[in-house]
Short mmCIF file of C-alpha atoms in Angstrom, two decimals:
data_model
loop_
_atom_site.label_atom_id
_atom_site.label_comp_id
_atom_site.label_asym_id
_atom_site.label_seq_id
_atom_site.Cartn_x
_atom_site.Cartn_y
_atom_site.Cartn_z
CA UNK A 1 9.21 77.27 -36.57
CA UNK A 2 7.16 79.12 -33.98
CA UNK A 3 5.91 82.55 -34.99
CA UNK A 4 7.35 84.19 -31.88
CA UNK A 5 10.19 82.47 -30.07
CA UNK A 6 11.59 83.11 -26.63
CA UNK A 7 13.96 81.17 -24.43
CA UNK A 8 11.79 79.72 -21.66
CA UNK A 9 14.48 80.19 -19.02
CA UNK A 10 14.66 80.49 -16.14
CA UNK A 11 17.03 83.39 -16.54
CA UNK A 12 18.64 83.94 -13.18
CA UNK A 13 20.35 87.27 -12.43
CA UNK A 14 21.62 88.82 -9.21
CA UNK A 15 19.92 91.87 -7.76
CA UNK A 16 21.25 95.05 -9.34
CA UNK A 17 22.36 93.37 -12.56
CA UNK A 18 21.05 93.88 -16.09
CA UNK A 19 18.61 91.25 -17.29
CA UNK A 20 18.49 90.71 -21.04
CA UNK A 21 15.44 89.02 -22.56
CA UNK A 22 15.32 88.08 -26.21
CA UNK A 23 12.64 87.34 -28.77
CA UNK A 24 12.66 86.46 -32.47
CA UNK A 25 9.71 86.50 -34.83
CA UNK A 26 9.06 84.90 -38.18
CA UNK A 27 6.84 87.36 -40.10
CA UNK A 28 9.08 89.92 -41.78
CA UNK A 29 6.04 92.15 -42.32
CA UNK A 30 5.38 92.64 -38.60
CA UNK A 31 5.44 96.28 -37.54
CA UNK A 32 4.30 96.38 -33.91
CA UNK A 33 6.01 94.75 -30.94
CA UNK A 34 5.16 94.58 -27.26
CA UNK A 35 6.59 93.34 -23.98
CA UNK A 36 4.31 92.18 -21.19
CA UNK A 37 5.13 91.04 -17.67
CA UNK A 38 3.12 88.32 -15.98
CA UNK A 39 3.42 87.44 -12.33
CA UNK A 40 2.45 83.94 -11.30
CA UNK A 41 -1.33 83.62 -11.09
CA UNK A 42 -1.91 87.09 -12.54
CA UNK A 43 -2.75 88.44 -15.97
CA UNK A 44 -0.18 90.02 -18.32
CA UNK A 45 0.53 93.72 -17.83
CA UNK A 46 2.02 95.92 -20.53
CA UNK A 47 5.60 97.07 -20.07
CA UNK A 48 6.15 98.84 -23.35
CA UNK A 49 5.66 98.87 -27.08
CA UNK A 50 8.17 99.50 -29.86
CA UNK A 51 7.60 100.17 -33.52
CA UNK A 52 10.86 101.54 -34.96
CA UNK A 53 14.34 100.07 -35.21
CA UNK A 54 16.61 101.04 -32.36
CA UNK A 55 16.15 101.52 -28.65
CA UNK A 56 13.24 102.81 -26.62
CA UNK A 57 13.73 103.54 -22.95
CA UNK A 58 11.15 103.75 -20.17
CA UNK A 59 12.58 103.97 -16.68
CA UNK A 60 14.64 100.86 -15.97
CA UNK A 61 13.36 99.17 -19.14
CA UNK A 62 14.83 99.43 -22.63
CA UNK A 63 13.29 97.71 -25.63
CA UNK A 64 15.45 97.12 -28.68
CA UNK A 65 14.18 96.31 -32.15
CA UNK A 66 16.05 95.08 -35.20
CA UNK A 67 13.62 94.38 -38.03
CA UNK A 68 16.31 93.20 -40.41
CA UNK A 69 17.26 90.44 -37.96
CA UNK A 70 13.63 89.98 -36.83
CA UNK A 71 14.75 90.40 -33.26
CA UNK A 72 13.30 92.21 -30.25
CA UNK A 73 14.87 92.41 -26.83
CA UNK A 74 14.10 93.85 -23.42
CA UNK A 75 16.77 95.03 -21.02
CA UNK A 76 15.99 95.54 -17.35
CA UNK A 77 18.57 97.63 -15.54
CA UNK A 78 19.16 97.44 -11.80
CA UNK A 79 17.07 94.26 -11.56
CA UNK A 80 15.06 93.85 -8.38
CA UNK A 81 13.54 90.72 -6.83
CA UNK A 82 10.14 92.26 -7.64
CA UNK A 83 11.06 91.92 -11.35
CA UNK A 84 10.90 88.13 -10.98
CA UNK A 85 8.12 87.17 -13.37
CA UNK A 86 7.50 85.74 -16.82
CA UNK A 87 8.12 88.19 -19.65
CA UNK A 88 6.04 87.78 -22.78
CA UNK A 89 7.01 89.07 -26.18
CA UNK A 90 4.07 89.83 -28.51
CA UNK A 91 4.09 90.66 -32.19
CA UNK A 92 1.30 91.78 -34.50
CA UNK A 93 1.10 90.00 -37.81
CA UNK A 94 -1.45 89.95 -40.57
CA UNK A 95 -4.18 87.36 -40.02
CA UNK A 96 -5.86 85.35 -42.79
CA UNK A 97 -8.83 87.74 -42.83
CA UNK A 98 -6.59 90.71 -43.59
CA UNK A 99 -6.63 92.04 -40.04
CA UNK A 100 -3.70 92.22 -37.66
CA UNK A 101 -3.50 89.55 -34.98
CA UNK A 102 -1.35 89.67 -31.81
CA UNK A 103 0.81 86.58 -31.37
CA UNK A 104 2.57 85.83 -28.09
CA UNK A 105 5.76 83.98 -27.39
CA UNK A 106 5.79 81.34 -24.68
CA UNK A 107 7.55 83.70 -22.31
CA UNK A 108 10.87 83.83 -20.48
CA UNK A 109 10.85 83.27 -16.74
CA UNK A 110 13.15 85.73 -14.95
CA UNK A 111 14.39 85.11 -11.42
CA UNK A 112 16.22 87.93 -9.64
CA UNK A 113 18.00 86.71 -6.54
CA UNK A 114 19.17 88.94 -3.67
CA UNK B 1 -10.41 104.94 -15.72
CA UNK B 2 -11.47 101.43 -14.79
CA UNK B 3 -9.58 98.56 -16.32
CA UNK B 4 -10.86 95.52 -18.17
CA UNK B 5 -13.24 93.50 -16.04
CA UNK B 6 -14.04 89.84 -16.42
CA UNK B 7 -16.73 87.78 -14.76
CA UNK B 8 -16.81 85.34 -13.18
CA UNK B 9 -13.27 85.17 -11.83
CA UNK B 10 -13.44 81.47 -11.00
CA UNK B 11 -15.62 78.71 -12.33
CA UNK B 12 -15.89 74.98 -11.80
CA UNK B 13 -17.82 72.93 -14.34
CA UNK B 14 -18.13 69.28 -15.25
CA UNK B 15 -17.47 67.65 -18.60
CA UNK B 16 -20.23 68.15 -21.11
CA UNK B 17 -21.53 71.36 -19.59
CA UNK B 18 -21.31 74.72 -21.26
CA UNK B 19 -19.99 77.99 -19.92
CA UNK B 20 -20.28 81.69 -20.76
CA UNK B 21 -17.59 84.17 -19.79
CA UNK B 22 -18.04 87.91 -19.86
CA UNK B 23 -15.66 90.78 -20.54
CA UNK B 24 -16.17 94.52 -20.18
CA UNK B 25 -13.45 96.54 -21.93
CA UNK B 26 -11.89 99.76 -20.80
CA UNK B 27 -14.26 102.64 -21.44
CA UNK B 28 -13.85 103.85 -25.02
CA UNK B 29 -12.15 100.67 -26.19
CA UNK B 30 -13.92 99.03 -29.09
CA UNK B 31 -11.73 96.02 -29.78
CA UNK B 32 -11.82 92.91 -27.58
CA UNK B 33 -9.61 89.84 -27.89
CA UNK B 34 -9.83 86.55 -26.05
CA UNK B 35 -6.97 84.21 -25.14
CA UNK B 36 -6.63 80.84 -23.48
CA UNK B 37 -3.61 80.31 -21.25
CA UNK B 38 -2.47 76.89 -20.06
CA UNK B 39 0.88 75.89 -18.56
CA UNK B 40 1.72 73.71 -21.53
CA UNK B 41 0.54 75.89 -24.41
CA UNK B 42 1.07 79.43 -23.19
CA UNK B 43 -1.17 82.22 -24.43
CA UNK B 44 -3.27 81.03 -27.35
CA UNK B 45 -5.38 83.47 -29.36
CA UNK B 46 -9.08 82.60 -29.52
CA UNK B 47 -10.76 85.45 -31.37
CA UNK B 48 -10.98 89.20 -31.73
CA UNK B 49 -13.99 91.46 -32.11
CA UNK B 50 -14.25 95.03 -33.28
CA UNK B 51 -17.54 96.87 -33.68
CA UNK B 52 -19.50 93.66 -33.11
CA UNK B 53 -17.66 91.85 -35.93
CA UNK B 54 -15.29 88.93 -35.48
CA UNK B 55 -12.14 89.92 -37.36
CA UNK B 56 -9.77 87.14 -36.41
CA UNK B 57 -10.17 83.62 -35.14
CA UNK B 58 -7.60 81.26 -33.69
CA UNK B 59 -7.26 77.53 -34.22
CA UNK B 60 -9.86 76.33 -31.77
CA UNK B 61 -12.77 73.96 -32.39
CA UNK B 62 -16.26 75.26 -33.06
CA UNK B 63 -17.20 74.60 -29.44
CA UNK B 64 -15.56 77.95 -28.73
CA UNK B 65 -17.61 80.92 -29.83
CA UNK B 66 -17.94 84.54 -28.96
CA UNK B 67 -19.78 87.73 -29.65
CA UNK B 68 -19.56 91.43 -29.02
CA UNK B 69 -22.40 93.76 -28.15
CA UNK B 70 -23.01 97.32 -29.28
CA UNK B 71 -21.52 98.65 -26.02
CA UNK B 72 -18.29 96.73 -26.83
CA UNK B 73 -18.82 94.21 -24.03
CA UNK B 74 -18.00 90.71 -25.14
CA UNK B 75 -18.88 87.17 -24.16
CA UNK B 76 -17.31 83.88 -25.05
CA UNK B 77 -19.02 80.54 -24.82
CA UNK B 78 -17.61 77.05 -24.62
CA UNK B 79 -20.02 74.21 -25.20
CA UNK B 80 -19.59 70.54 -24.34
CA UNK B 81 -16.70 71.20 -22.00
CA UNK B 82 -13.72 68.86 -22.00
CA UNK B 83 -11.10 68.35 -19.31
CA UNK B 84 -8.56 70.04 -21.58
CA UNK B 85 -10.57 73.26 -21.53
CA UNK B 86 -9.36 73.90 -17.98
CA UNK B 87 -7.38 77.10 -18.33
CA UNK B 88 -7.13 80.79 -17.58
CA UNK B 89 -9.26 82.70 -20.08
CA UNK B 90 -8.04 86.22 -20.64
CA UNK B 91 -9.77 89.12 -22.27
CA UNK B 92 -7.86 92.12 -23.58
CA UNK B 93 -9.17 95.38 -24.96
CA UNK B 94 -7.72 98.06 -27.20
CA UNK B 95 -8.99 101.35 -28.58
CA UNK B 96 -9.26 99.96 -32.07
CA UNK B 97 -7.45 98.28 -34.93
CA UNK B 98 -5.24 101.11 -36.11
CA UNK B 99 -1.55 101.14 -35.29
CA UNK B 100 -1.75 103.84 -32.60
CA UNK B 101 -4.81 102.22 -31.05
CA UNK B 102 -3.86 98.55 -31.01
CA UNK B 103 -2.10 98.24 -27.65
CA UNK B 104 -3.95 95.57 -25.69
CA UNK B 105 -4.68 95.73 -21.97
CA UNK B 106 -5.64 92.59 -20.14
CA UNK B 107 -8.34 91.84 -17.63
CA UNK B 108 -7.72 89.67 -14.55
CA UNK B 109 -8.94 86.53 -16.30
CA UNK B 110 -11.45 83.81 -15.57
CA UNK B 111 -9.98 80.60 -14.20
CA UNK B 112 -12.03 77.65 -15.44
CA UNK B 113 -11.69 74.19 -13.98
CA UNK B 114 -13.44 71.32 -15.74
CA UNK B 115 -13.93 68.17 -13.67
#
C-alpha cells in the first residue's frame, strides 16, 4: 500500500463545475496535510494546508479532512480551464530518525474543458 | 520576499560524471528539502536539512548526497551519473520543523538530462 494514494486521472470536468480530488493516507499518526498544484513543466505551488477535521475554505478551494477515515479531499468550485493541472496531496509522517517527513501522492491530473 | 532559487536551471551531463545543484531558500527559512521528480515515479523525497544537519533521508543510493551551509543554502551532489538520474530536481524550503513552520515552498527546479 502506498503511503499517500491519489487517483491519477485524468479527471475531466466542464468549466464552471465543481472538481473533487481525493487522497488517502496510511499513517494514522499524520497531523499535517497539504495540497499543491503543478502545471506541466513547472514546480509545485502550495494551494492550502489543513490540520483539523472538517472543512477549510480559501476562495474557490475547499480542503476537507477526515482523520478517522484517513482521507483528505480538495474541492474546486467554478472550475476554470486555468485550473487544468496536476494536484498533489502531501502528508507529513514521522520519519525513522524521529523527524517529520513530507510524503507526496502521485498526483491527480485535472482537465477543465470549456 | 524572494522565493526559493535553484541553480542551474538546466543541465546536461554524460554518464559517469558528477553534478552539484544549488538551492537558496526563502529568507528566514532554515529547513531545506530535496526531491526528485520523474514521470514514472512522481515526487520522491531525497533528504532534508535543518540547521546544517540532515534530519531525514529518502531511499536513494549513496551516490546522492547533500549538505547545508550556515546561511541555510543547500547543495546536493550526484556522483557517477546514470541515465536514470535524468529528472527534475526540486528544492523546497520551510521556516523550520515545528508544526506552524513546516509548510514547504518549492523552487523552480533544476532539470538534469544524463546522456
